[in-house]
Every structure is written in C-alpha cells, then in structure tokens.
XYZ file of C-alpha atoms in Angstrom:
517
model
C 7.188 -53.405 -56.192
C 8.258 -54.816 -59.382
C 11.569 -56.141 -58.095
C 9.371 -58.158 -55.498
C 7.089 -59.213 -57.321
C 9.560 -61.126 -59.722
C 10.892 -62.885 -56.627
C 7.713 -63.564 -55.086
C 4.873 -63.994 -57.991
C 2.524 -64.071 -55.728
C 2.049 -60.808 -55.311
C 0.439 -60.627 -58.379
C -2.544 -63.179 -57.383
C -3.786 -60.364 -54.285
C -5.728 -57.520 -56.360
C -4.820 -54.831 -53.638
C -1.211 -55.074 -55.000
C -2.374 -55.582 -58.865
C -4.165 -52.243 -58.322
C -1.485 -50.703 -55.905
C 0.586 -51.693 -59.081
C -1.656 -50.228 -61.589
C -2.840 -46.959 -60.029
C 1.787 -46.211 -59.669
C 1.222 -46.443 -63.022
C -1.007 -43.543 -63.555
C 0.311 -41.830 -61.396
C 3.131 -40.678 -62.885
C 1.512 -40.966 -66.588
C -0.244 -38.490 -64.851
C 2.322 -36.306 -63.640
C 4.661 -36.202 -67.106
C 1.193 -35.862 -69.482
C -1.092 -33.878 -67.636
C -0.784 -30.417 -67.848
C -0.593 -29.267 -64.603
C -0.212 -25.483 -65.283
C -2.750 -24.996 -66.615
C -5.036 -26.425 -63.865
C -5.709 -24.346 -60.415
C -2.793 -23.620 -59.124
C -3.167 -26.318 -56.381
C -4.469 -29.892 -58.068
C -0.614 -30.565 -58.626
C -0.860 -31.982 -54.704
C -3.906 -34.561 -56.691
C -1.071 -37.236 -57.295
C 0.733 -36.795 -53.721
C -2.859 -37.883 -51.814
C -3.416 -40.007 -54.580
C -0.128 -41.586 -54.322
C -1.144 -42.216 -50.422
C -3.584 -44.107 -50.870
C -2.037 -46.094 -53.853
C 0.360 -46.748 -50.735
C -2.637 -47.930 -47.728
C -3.802 -50.844 -50.902
C -0.582 -51.664 -51.641
C 0.701 -51.958 -47.718
C -2.941 -53.609 -46.903
C -2.127 -56.426 -49.815
C 1.637 -57.062 -49.381
C 2.622 -56.367 -46.156
C 2.945 -59.627 -44.455
C 5.851 -60.169 -47.521
C 6.946 -56.743 -47.744
C 7.176 -54.889 -44.111
C 7.850 -51.247 -44.441
C 5.336 -50.083 -46.554
C 4.003 -47.862 -44.774
C 7.446 -45.833 -44.896
C 7.123 -45.057 -48.617
C 3.795 -42.226 -47.213
C 7.009 -40.148 -46.389
C 7.000 -38.895 -50.168
C 3.536 -37.545 -50.943
C 3.858 -36.118 -47.308
C 7.234 -33.959 -47.713
C 5.713 -33.206 -51.510
C 2.149 -31.744 -49.707
C 4.774 -29.855 -47.311
C 7.474 -27.993 -49.514
C 4.259 -27.597 -51.539
C 4.006 -24.973 -48.548
C -0.310 -24.837 -49.529
C -3.269 -25.108 -47.696
C -1.218 -25.722 -44.525
C -4.045 -26.772 -42.208
C -4.877 -29.551 -44.741
C -1.721 -31.091 -45.664
C -0.866 -31.581 -41.452
C -3.844 -33.176 -40.750
C -3.185 -35.368 -44.388
C 0.574 -35.863 -42.655
C -0.550 -37.410 -39.879
C -3.942 -39.988 -40.443
C -2.951 -40.708 -43.975
C -0.185 -42.383 -42.423
C -2.151 -43.315 -39.117
C -4.964 -44.788 -41.695
C -2.399 -46.943 -43.627
C -1.498 -48.497 -41.175
C -4.154 -48.786 -39.519
C -5.869 -50.754 -41.738
C -3.839 -54.216 -40.908
C -4.243 -53.472 -37.362
C -7.548 -56.038 -35.589
C -9.473 -52.996 -32.925
C -12.131 -54.679 -33.292
C -10.973 -58.331 -31.919
C -8.826 -56.329 -29.652
C -4.879 -54.961 -31.019
C -2.317 -55.213 -27.970
C -0.352 -52.535 -26.673
C 2.431 -52.591 -29.409
C 0.404 -53.059 -32.192
C -1.308 -49.774 -31.135
C 1.547 -48.396 -30.117
C 3.568 -49.205 -33.956
C 0.164 -47.923 -34.977
C 0.925 -44.197 -34.106
C 4.691 -44.524 -34.395
C 4.935 -43.703 -38.365
C 2.277 -41.887 -38.319
C 3.519 -39.325 -35.610
C 6.690 -39.639 -37.238
C 5.388 -37.756 -40.432
C 4.132 -34.903 -39.016
C 7.053 -33.697 -37.347
C 9.246 -34.275 -40.319
C 5.936 -32.539 -42.447
C 5.981 -29.496 -39.335
C 9.916 -29.313 -40.052
C 9.641 -28.843 -43.682
C 6.714 -27.090 -43.658
C 9.657 -24.506 -41.275
C 12.272 -24.746 -43.094
C 10.674 -23.905 -45.751
C 8.290 -21.410 -44.160
C 12.337 -19.964 -44.045
C 13.558 -20.364 -46.982
C 10.447 -18.763 -48.678
C 10.903 -15.202 -46.401
C 14.542 -15.414 -47.144
C 13.895 -16.117 -51.089
C 11.545 -13.008 -50.614
C 13.925 -10.820 -48.603
C 16.491 -11.906 -51.165
C 13.903 -10.340 -53.890
C 13.700 -7.564 -51.872
C 16.869 -6.403 -51.675
C 17.403 -7.460 -55.431
C 14.847 -4.621 -56.524
C 16.191 -2.575 -54.712
C 19.553 -3.281 -55.657
C 17.931 -2.594 -58.973
C 16.465 0.544 -58.568
C 19.447 1.546 -56.820
C 21.427 1.015 -59.911
C 19.122 2.673 -62.373
C 18.756 5.336 -59.943
C 23.057 5.538 -60.197
C 22.498 5.132 -63.625
C 20.447 8.205 -64.025
C 22.762 10.221 -61.511
C 25.942 9.296 -63.901
C 24.569 10.000 -67.135
C 22.712 13.355 -65.218
C 26.195 14.314 -63.954
C 28.248 13.728 -67.546
C 25.655 15.834 -69.632
C 26.129 18.734 -66.353
C 29.935 18.490 -66.996
C 30.037 18.201 -70.638
C 27.655 21.232 -70.391
C 30.171 23.681 -67.920
C 32.892 25.975 -70.313
C 35.231 24.356 -66.713
C 37.222 21.367 -67.312
C 36.769 19.120 -64.699
C 38.716 15.525 -64.225
C 38.807 13.230 -60.866
C 41.955 11.271 -59.768
C 41.628 8.574 -57.704
C 45.072 8.730 -55.124
C 47.342 7.183 -57.300
C 46.500 9.268 -59.783
C 44.515 7.379 -61.952
C 41.252 9.205 -64.208
C 37.571 8.570 -62.636
C 36.337 10.995 -64.236
C 36.559 13.930 -67.101
C 34.477 16.138 -69.430
C 34.221 16.777 -72.559
C 36.342 20.328 -71.861
C 39.511 19.132 -70.767
C 39.592 16.304 -73.437
C 39.202 18.575 -76.020
C 41.356 21.017 -74.316
C 43.980 21.087 -77.372
C 43.960 18.627 -80.276
C 46.828 17.308 -80.162
C 45.046 15.390 -76.030
C 41.854 15.382 -77.297
C 42.535 11.712 -76.421
C 45.040 11.672 -73.718
C 44.459 11.819 -70.167
C 46.328 14.779 -68.127
C 48.429 12.817 -66.489
C 50.076 10.378 -69.198
C 51.643 13.621 -70.571
C 48.879 14.211 -73.219
C 47.874 18.032 -71.349
C 51.137 19.745 -71.540
C 51.163 22.617 -68.905
C 54.027 26.222 -69.021
C 55.288 27.713 -65.680
C 54.594 31.214 -65.244
C 57.265 32.360 -67.779
C 55.178 30.466 -70.410
C 58.446 28.528 -71.659
C 59.165 26.291 -69.175
C 58.073 22.742 -68.957
C 55.984 23.379 -65.436
C 57.578 20.629 -63.750
C 55.989 16.784 -62.556
C 55.845 17.906 -58.300
C 54.108 21.686 -59.575
C 51.055 19.725 -61.873
C 47.760 20.228 -61.058
C 47.169 16.798 -60.691
C 50.003 16.438 -59.075
C 50.009 17.917 -56.099
C 46.521 17.490 -55.817
C 47.382 13.591 -55.627
C 49.678 14.370 -52.837
C 47.378 16.025 -50.596
C 46.913 19.620 -51.826
C 44.624 21.433 -52.546
C 44.787 25.042 -53.665
C 42.889 27.872 -55.510
C 44.070 30.787 -58.213
C 46.630 28.357 -59.586
C 47.725 29.190 -63.168
C 49.597 27.927 -65.325
C 50.159 27.933 -68.926
C 49.545 25.825 -71.665
C 49.929 25.450 -75.860
C 52.204 28.089 -78.145
C 52.764 30.861 -79.979
C 49.708 32.468 -80.586
C 47.717 29.780 -79.424
C 48.875 30.158 -75.625
C 46.196 30.212 -73.601
C 46.047 30.771 -69.550
C 44.801 28.574 -67.551
C 43.299 28.787 -63.593
C 43.641 25.720 -61.612
C 41.354 24.907 -58.304
C 40.890 21.453 -56.639
C 39.999 20.093 -53.786
C 40.573 16.569 -51.960
C 37.765 13.280 -51.365
C 37.943 11.247 -48.182
C 37.471 7.240 -48.127
C 35.436 5.325 -46.380
C 38.418 5.087 -43.409
C 38.609 9.135 -43.635
C 42.276 8.635 -45.333
C 43.038 10.261 -48.647
C 40.796 8.937 -51.427
C 41.811 10.615 -54.596
C 41.182 14.684 -55.565
C 38.751 17.309 -57.888
C 41.099 18.859 -60.503
C 38.489 22.482 -62.089
C 40.436 23.499 -64.964
C 39.578 27.053 -66.450
C 40.596 28.429 -69.590
C 41.286 32.449 -68.040
C 43.390 34.037 -71.269
C 40.942 36.541 -71.920
C 41.134 37.693 -68.444
C 44.893 37.904 -68.014
C 44.897 40.135 -71.903
C 42.196 42.144 -70.048
C 45.326 42.825 -66.766
C 47.854 43.000 -69.244
C 45.904 45.598 -71.348
C 44.770 47.468 -67.826
C 48.727 47.066 -66.252
C 50.356 48.461 -69.915
C 47.194 50.889 -69.686
C 49.195 52.167 -66.576
C 52.696 51.879 -67.410
C 51.878 54.122 -71.003
C 50.060 56.537 -68.385
C 52.480 56.738 -65.625
C 55.396 56.883 -67.453
C 53.568 60.474 -69.347
C 52.318 61.597 -65.811
C 55.885 60.926 -64.363
C 57.850 63.184 -66.802
C 55.741 66.474 -66.168
C 55.493 65.032 -62.060
C 58.996 65.463 -62.148
C 58.530 69.017 -64.046
C 56.543 70.680 -61.392
C 58.555 69.042 -58.889
C 62.245 70.884 -59.504
C 60.856 73.410 -59.701
C 58.523 73.965 -57.219
C 62.122 72.926 -55.497
C 63.762 75.797 -56.831
C 61.064 78.291 -55.742
C 60.773 77.168 -52.379
C 64.881 77.227 -52.126
C 65.156 80.746 -53.316
C 62.278 82.139 -51.176
C 64.886 82.872 -48.316
C 63.103 83.448 -44.575
C 61.955 87.643 -45.125
C 60.599 86.515 -48.593
C 58.980 83.154 -47.166
C 56.949 86.279 -43.677
C 55.894 88.648 -46.806
C 53.916 86.175 -48.300
C 52.863 84.546 -45.214
C 50.722 81.500 -46.515
C 51.702 81.719 -49.909
C 54.730 80.065 -49.425
C 52.948 77.577 -46.949
C 50.572 76.463 -49.793
C 54.020 76.464 -52.193
C 54.579 73.095 -49.631
C 51.340 71.528 -49.434
C 51.944 71.294 -53.576
C 55.076 70.089 -52.798
C 54.491 67.861 -50.606
C 51.270 66.730 -52.388
C 52.717 66.720 -55.724
C 55.691 63.942 -54.084
C 53.088 61.744 -53.316
C 51.722 61.735 -56.579
C 54.944 60.689 -57.685
C 54.969 57.691 -55.554
C 52.441 56.596 -56.655
C 53.231 57.298 -60.272
C 56.823 55.290 -59.260
C 54.198 52.549 -58.070
C 52.192 51.698 -61.058
C 54.790 51.901 -62.993
C 56.641 49.300 -60.529
C 53.294 47.034 -60.553
C 53.124 47.239 -64.240
C 56.033 46.582 -64.682
C 56.419 43.755 -61.168
C 55.463 40.022 -63.670
C 57.255 40.573 -66.277
C 60.986 41.319 -65.935
C 62.413 38.930 -63.991
C 65.805 37.664 -64.188
C 66.686 34.375 -61.592
C 70.122 32.919 -60.796
C 71.164 31.021 -58.066
C 71.002 33.874 -55.250
C 72.111 33.741 -51.176
C 69.186 34.820 -49.787
C 70.674 35.644 -45.879
C 72.627 37.770 -47.528
C 70.442 39.546 -49.559
C 67.954 40.043 -46.300
C 71.080 41.390 -44.287
C 71.464 43.983 -46.691
C 67.543 44.823 -47.058
C 66.900 44.583 -43.017
C 70.366 47.100 -42.834
C 69.012 49.197 -45.529
C 65.297 50.374 -43.506
C 67.265 50.001 -39.711
C 67.423 53.355 -39.737
C 63.897 53.150 -40.433
C 62.980 50.788 -37.940
C 64.745 52.841 -35.068
C 62.917 56.219 -35.611
C 59.967 54.179 -35.603
C 61.084 52.741 -31.916
C 60.640 49.120 -33.864
C 63.147 46.530 -33.186
C 63.765 44.294 -36.128
C 65.456 40.074 -34.655
C 66.679 38.590 -37.430
C 66.859 34.450 -37.472
C 68.429 32.601 -40.871
C 71.638 30.279 -42.157
C 74.331 31.731 -43.918
C 74.121 31.036 -47.344
C 70.646 30.416 -47.648
C 70.457 29.409 -52.003
C 67.395 30.151 -53.984
C 66.995 30.154 -57.493
C 65.673 34.407 -58.034
C 66.612 37.819 -59.248
C 68.275 38.964 -56.638
C 66.681 42.370 -57.367
C 63.486 41.675 -57.503
C 63.317 39.717 -54.199
C 64.687 42.620 -53.126
C 62.160 44.725 -53.328
C 59.851 41.952 -51.941
C 61.669 42.170 -49.031
C 62.117 45.597 -48.693
C 58.220 45.406 -49.710
C 57.935 43.313 -46.559
C 59.716 44.799 -44.008
C 58.707 48.500 -44.527
C 55.060 47.651 -44.125
C 55.778 46.013 -40.251
C 56.854 48.822 -39.457
C 55.121 51.375 -40.071
C 52.252 48.374 -39.688
C 53.282 48.083 -36.177
C 53.099 50.749 -32.959
C 56.115 52.408 -31.138
C 58.195 50.006 -29.088
C 56.900 46.762 -31.603
C 59.369 43.802 -32.551
C 59.236 42.829 -36.113
C 61.186 38.510 -36.644
C 62.881 37.890 -40.147
C 63.892 34.440 -40.465
C 64.753 32.189 -42.770
C 65.166 28.876 -43.578
C 65.083 26.071 -46.821
C 63.623 22.214 -47.228
C 65.959 21.439 -49.504
C 63.680 21.995 -52.263
C 62.276 26.081 -51.251
C 63.590 28.629 -48.823
C 60.712 29.824 -46.924
C 61.204 33.235 -45.671
C 58.372 34.872 -43.337
C 58.333 38.514 -41.482
C 56.395 38.737 -39.676
C 55.126 41.849 -36.691
C 53.447 42.758 -33.517
C 51.495 45.832 -35.099
C 47.942 46.361 -35.875
C 46.571 43.029 -37.235
C 44.469 42.238 -40.614
C 40.967 41.124 -40.152
C 40.331 37.333 -41.035
C 37.813 39.727 -43.312
C 41.200 41.616 -45.328
C 43.320 39.002 -45.199
C 42.271 37.535 -49.047
C 42.242 40.621 -50.760
C 45.422 42.291 -49.461
C 47.197 41.403 -52.007
C 44.401 43.080 -55.034
C 45.424 46.471 -55.858
C 44.699 49.026 -54.363
C 42.782 47.138 -51.563
C 43.562 49.309 -48.178
C 41.402 47.787 -44.779
C 39.374 49.658 -43.129
C 42.378 50.160 -39.701
C 44.918 51.283 -41.717
C 42.107 53.997 -43.341
C 41.533 54.561 -40.392
C 44.783 54.640 -38.189
C 45.586 57.717 -40.865
C 48.501 55.940 -42.571
C 49.276 56.173 -45.884
C 49.860 54.428 -48.832
C 48.844 53.044 -52.512
C 47.443 49.906 -51.465
C 50.545 48.704 -54.198
C 53.314 47.254 -52.068
C 52.031 43.333 -51.728
C 50.333 42.654 -55.470
C 54.351 44.393 -56.581
C 55.129 41.412 -54.040
C 53.196 38.713 -54.755
C 53.142 39.284 -59.063
C 56.796 38.931 -58.338
C 57.374 35.703 -56.350
C 54.114 33.913 -59.133
C 56.879 34.981 -61.326
C 59.479 32.772 -59.980
C 57.292 30.230 -59.238
C 56.953 30.474 -55.642
C 54.074 31.390 -53.230
C 53.069 34.684 -50.725
C 50.525 33.888 -47.658
C 49.241 36.148 -45.307
C 48.732 35.346 -41.529
C 46.809 38.095 -39.673
C 44.787 38.102 -35.370
C 43.677 42.013 -35.004
C 45.534 43.470 -32.642
C 48.244 41.295 -32.581
C 50.539 41.075 -36.212
C 50.402 39.946 -39.056
C 52.913 37.636 -40.603
C 54.406 36.825 -44.142
C 55.586 33.632 -45.626
C 57.592 33.381 -49.039
C 59.011 30.217 -50.294
C 61.059 30.175 -53.263
C 62.467 27.795 -55.400
C 66.592 26.429 -54.321
C 66.508 24.707 -57.980
C 65.774 25.962 -61.449
C 62.251 23.840 -62.689
C 62.456 21.299 -64.811
C 62.432 21.762 -68.887
C-alpha cells in the first residue's frame, strides 16, 4: 500500500485509504506493544478481526486502482483458523468477513450482474475452504501433539520407574552376600555388585574378565584355563551350578562356588549370562575337617577289626567237623560274627578311600583304552557269576591326562555297580571316545534304574535309593561319591542319567591335555 501511494498519490486523497493505512499501522503497533499474555486467552484474536475491517476500508477506497485487495483477507482468516479457538465463530467470520468486504463494492440495489455476484461469493467460499482445511490440519497436529505429550509423559514415568528399579536392584545386589556379574553375548560386563568388586584387594578395580580375578583349579595351584573360567563357560552358552574354583594364595586362599544361567535376547538367541560367586571356604574347611576325622577314626578302627577277623578265622579254621557239630549254634554265631566283621572292614576301607580320594592324584598321559580293558577283564568273572554280559566299544589308544590308579578305581566302581544293580541276563555297555579336548567314558546298564528324584543325589556320601534298599542290595553308598571326588580332582565331570526299570548311564569326561598354567 505504501508503494501504491507513491506511484499513485491520488490514493492519499481518499479517506478510506488514509484510515486503512492508519488502521494497519495501529494494528502493527498493538501487536508489538500490547501485553497480550496478561489479557484473556482470546484477546489476540482482536488483531485479525480488526484486520478484516481495515482490509475492507482499503478495498472500498482503492479497489478501482488496486484490484485484488480483498485477497489480503486470507491472512487474518489463516490467523483465526490456526488459533483453534471459537471454531464456529471463526468459520462464520472466515466466510462473512470477506463477503462483506467484496459486497461493499457490488451494486446490489441497482442490480448486479451474474458475473459480479459470482465473483462476490467466490473469494469468501475459497477462504471458507482454506479456514476449514487449516482447522482440519491444525486439529490433526493438535491431536498428534497431545499423543506425543502423552507418550512423553509415559516415557518419563517409565524412565523414572526404570531409574528407581535400577537403584533398588543395585541396593539389593550390594546387600546380598554373593558376588554377581552379568555379561553380554561378547563377554562384556553389564553390571556387577560390590561383593565381587571387592573379592580381593587386587581385583577391586577390575572386572573379572579383565584378568583381575585370577582363579585356580581343583589342585589350588594351576591357574584355571581360559575355557574353564566360569565367565568364559557362561559366555560360551553353558549353564552350570556348584562349579568350585579357588582364588588367592597361602592362608588367604578361598573356595568359590559358581553358578551360571543364560539370558535370551529379543530374537530368542543367546543374549548373555548371569554368573554368581559364593564363598564356600568355610564349607570346604568343614568337609576337610570331617574327612580328616573320618580318616583318623577309620584308620584307628581298621587295626582292631583286622585283629578280630584274624582271630575269628583262626578259630573257624581250627574247628573240625566233629567240633563244629558239638558246638552247634555257637559255630554258626562265629560265622555270623566273621561275616559282619568283614562288612564292617569293607565300610572302614571305603571311608578311608573316601577321605583320601580327593587329595592324592598324580595325573599323566594315560591310555584310557588299555586301562578300561584291564578293568573289564578283572570284573568279567563277577559279571559271569551274575549272568551279565559286558560289551565294549572304544578306540585304542585313547589318551587322557589322568592318574591311572585313581581312574581305575572309578572304572572298577562304575562297572561293579552296573553288575550289582543289573538283573540276570542283563547287558552292560562300556564305550569311550574323544573330541580332541576331552576323553568321554560311558558305562550303561539295563538294571533297576534310579527315580528322577534320586538322580541328583547319587553322588552324595552314604546315599542309597529306596529301590536299592528294597532289593536288599549290599553297599555303603560311598562308591559314587569317591568316583566323583576323583574325577573332580582331575578337572573332569561325571554325570548320571537313568530311567526307572530300564537302566542307568554314567558319563565321565576327562581332559586330554593338562590345564595350562
């Protein structure tokens, strides 16, 4: 309008133009100077409403020189529509305002042409459509904004809840008397608690996988091989419990019982693991004290038992047929006493072996195939007497890093148990193989079997299942505990699987090479 008045000074002689220009100036100043934030919420809408009036004045005063001035009404219409306030009033103003502006220049009373009437309604209808479109878009934007605000509130609540849960988890983890570390699929630490960080003074600032936690094997001397480290085993996908390792030196050595469970990712694949460390040094010391007591007591019992057996055998040898007949039941009592003393001596021998099995091993490169073949040959007479067949299947040679005398005790025990618990005509299979890292021996029978409830307890000392007791099969319940102690000292594993009425399988795994120091 300023440019138009410069090019056409005649416009300044028209009152409507002067009033319109002054009105625009006042509206601009009002938009800047009036503190609208202090006024009611709809007060700023006075600017676009007044703007329609000013545009009407300009259009009435200058439309013969400047055509299309009524189109300026699009700006206040947009302003009103975007505000989202008073929707019905805004809709009416968006149509009526432009209509009044244009109608002021149409000679309705003197008779308007069809073209004039058409042009009079065209712009108001267009601006009405613009207003409705803007309101629709603004409504969608407002809805999306409300949804975003709702999502933002929910995310903030979840974040606050997550922070609170993390704080609670950290407090719980630092409270329990167990070391806990969680690792991802690559073995990187996700979290660990204070107990584990302060396991030893030298490891307080290190994560376990950063070699801060030096662990030893069952011999308490050799550093645990990397693939035997609890965290490495867990990262490789293994799940285990009661895996005992050692840390420290001298009188500061501590036994750590470890357990691991895998975590699953969103795709169901391996997502990491949680490993727990617990100090079981006191338990090991108690077990060692108990074993020492058993060994001492058993050793002290063995000498008088041997003397009793010797004297009973001398008395029985000196009894001839006539003397035995004259003595009657007294000779039978002597035989009962001799039999009971033999059983007691066997139990004492087992106790001694149980106490020493986990302390004295001297592993070396051993042909496991030859050792097993020798053990099978030694027990064949016992198997034939029980009408049990023994089938073997293993390559020769089959190397393992083992103490041949101790592993022979394990094999003898497993095969003897298989014969003892197999019915007449049963079959025992002794198989062995190697995967390059471990030698695997399996002894399977078709005997009584063990109930699923009793399988986890078969390696406990003095444990005997109800089926064995009901069948009156003699035994002390120490054989398998001795076998497990020997295998554990080798750094191997022994496992039992069984089905009641179908048989039992004992699986022994031994290292092929010695653990790396």
